[in-house]
């Protein structure tokens, strides 16, 4: 009888599946059998000594010593599922467990094998148990349907047998999201057999997801493409772009394609040696770079890149959601400069492809960022997704804990997050802990070192590393990425540098210490676990901050709240002018370039650039020879402090070692003589700081305390300096726009930091207060302010409304409605100063002060231009918002939004808009009252030569 080709293939496929299933069963059975034998041996020993209790923590360490790997709770639960009558695995009251007559409270997890079970098997007790386990596995294998993995069925059944501590503090909210199956897509034009084989051999890819196929089809039709799907959905396969891991994957793909091995792939970034750059320009077919290099290196030297640009086919931009606010607005202009150069060399066929995590209005965002119109939007996710459990973990506050424990510092979100991370790692769960700030990251790493070292788990500690995007040595950064990707790490402590597309392999769990800076950040971080369709866990450990507690009370917002639209300001004359100076240097401008830079080009060229006799525009001389050097697209300070370890200086072969470079804005708060500085979780003492050379010298010291500076921070208005180069770059016409009593002033602001000393702190206890004699640090930025009307101050005092709370909340309410607010700063009020029991000699004027985060920023000028309409939006939002205080809180508040008053903020916004306030309708307030720190604002003289419009 002839067998058809189709039936032959199906039979072969069944045979292959059967073989694969059998292999997987054997591997998992072998692993479980080894654990069962180890448990049996240890329990037999313990049960023979009646003075020892069979508690799981004690048994686990012995079993792990035999297995040479962590013993997971879920694995023991598999034994319980197989042998429910023999294995006893549950929490019992501590009072039922007496060891040497000791009585304890709460519960304890006990693991025992029943000794009186019935069996016909002969031999000693250990042999009987081993044989019972083997028989149970055989019975499971026989009962498993064909094509299914019996040990995976066992794992599913074991979930019901994982013991739950009845006395454990329960997380406030838990939500699980179901898994999703693969949705495959078809290409309009199939890939060649060579490329199919290369994908199969290099990436084990045999089919494409729906969104991958849809994107490739759109690119083949010469459309620009934006793919907005979930994290880890295989978006980069569409174009194989971005970082080191993607470069490696692309090289593997090319090497697997006969005839394509000659294609050269190169990275061109700040770490690329000067000697290598020419070869990359002349020989590379694919280049991995970033917008910083495009802005400051490639475009200013476009004559060296013309051959490459002329032959360019595709530009891929990953993590498109990252490009918003001030940075995104700069990048939009960099892309327009790039498109202009491409057109000038005769290349108008470049296709732009971008990928993003799930965002609102992805095609609109891409159109504004790239300045193109024909964009194909792909949002249907075809990638499989494992089940994801979300947990909101609300730690106990110190006031509700045992006083002795609280004094030792064993409380609070940090301790809870560390405990949870260690718990998971001990069970072989790969976990990443996200911290909002670099210092928090260092403190967490220090705590992990102490805990794991004290418990003798140096093997686990060796598999934990910190990751920060500012690591000075790129090789250190990439080494950590490689260790994580290859599965050698159990734990990573990271800042939000790992939110983005660095592929660090498979993670099982994410812990977020404190709510990140927005819903988008939360979902991006949560998406780092469960990649490649694995089940995963995402835990938000809430801090005792109002914005965290808002999500503790309403956890559904974390999953269901829509994300805000991403903002890119392509009409900002300040930003456009800066990039026109750069564009004119790359290639002289004409009025025809309005197609790239918008309607304001003519006005800006005539007023800000220099026109030659032929009508071409060139950069203003003050920006020469390289305008790009004067424009920081990230808005960061150029000044950095170099941190040097001098511990071994003076010893044989001892040399100083550069550890890292940190921004000036951080250095002034972290580098002061005698202070403690952390690097990679290790502690150092600052020996010397030179503000002239911007160098700090540190020595290694193991200390169990931290230091916090005692400083006074004063933003105040000052006169403009017309000779200042920075002022020329960011200068705006100073006018006063009057909306009733609303009278904002646009000036240079002077920021002064007075350092009185620092405190040594362990946990929540101040060990010592040290005075230091150091000159104040000053810098000038551009800013503006609103003066609070005098009559309102009187009303708020009568109603016992704290003025500092009201001004602080009104500032945040205004910033919450301004799209570019991440690049603005205000004076955040600290509770320890505003509620101090002793009266402060420093009284601040009653004004809302807003200023640029960077000395080279220009966002405050844009904020000033729109201050009236934003003020109205802030008022309407606070008036309509039903929450207690969420609308006046900021995720970036440096003092945690503790000093806050919604009614006070609303009254200030109302008064600034000159709206009527009914004093009788304002309720008396009974919040915390200390000495008043706010006084009436005094008049600030206008700049010389500036006419102020009368009110």
Tab-separated table of C-alpha atoms in Angstrom, residues 72 387-389 424 427-432 489-490 505-511 526 528-531 534-539:
chain	number	residue	atom	x	y	z
A	72	UNK	CA	12.746	25.562	44.968
A	387	UNK	CA	1.045	34.289	31.944
A	388	UNK	CA	2.082	37.361	33.943
A	389	UNK	CA	1.204	37.910	37.588
A	424	UNK	CA	13.409	34.414	44.690
A	427	UNK	CA	14.944	29.307	44.532
A	428	UNK	CA	16.639	29.749	41.208
A	429	UNK	CA	14.313	32.506	40.009
A	430	UNK	CA	16.106	35.064	37.822
A	431	UNK	CA	15.075	38.510	38.996
A	432	UNK	CA	15.816	42.163	38.275
A	489	UNK	CA	23.333	35.882	36.590
A	490	UNK	CA	20.560	35.256	39.091
A	505	UNK	CA	17.967	37.114	28.108
A	506	UNK	CA	15.247	35.426	30.091
A	507	UNK	CA	14.122	36.917	33.397
A	508	UNK	CA	11.458	35.358	35.585
A	509	UNK	CA	10.569	38.251	37.862
A	510	UNK	CA	10.754	42.034	38.084
A	511	UNK	CA	10.712	43.964	41.340
A	526	UNK	CA	7.287	44.928	34.044
A	528	UNK	CA	11.426	42.824	31.117
A	529	UNK	CA	10.298	39.574	32.747
A	530	UNK	CA	8.647	36.735	30.887
A	531	UNK	CA	10.424	37.311	27.598
A	534	UNK	CA	7.688	32.400	29.758
A	535	UNK	CA	5.406	32.922	32.741
A	536	UNK	CA	6.554	35.801	34.894
A	537	UNK	CA	5.988	37.918	37.958
A	538	UNK	CA	6.040	41.726	38.301
A	539	UNK	CA	6.033	43.208	41.810
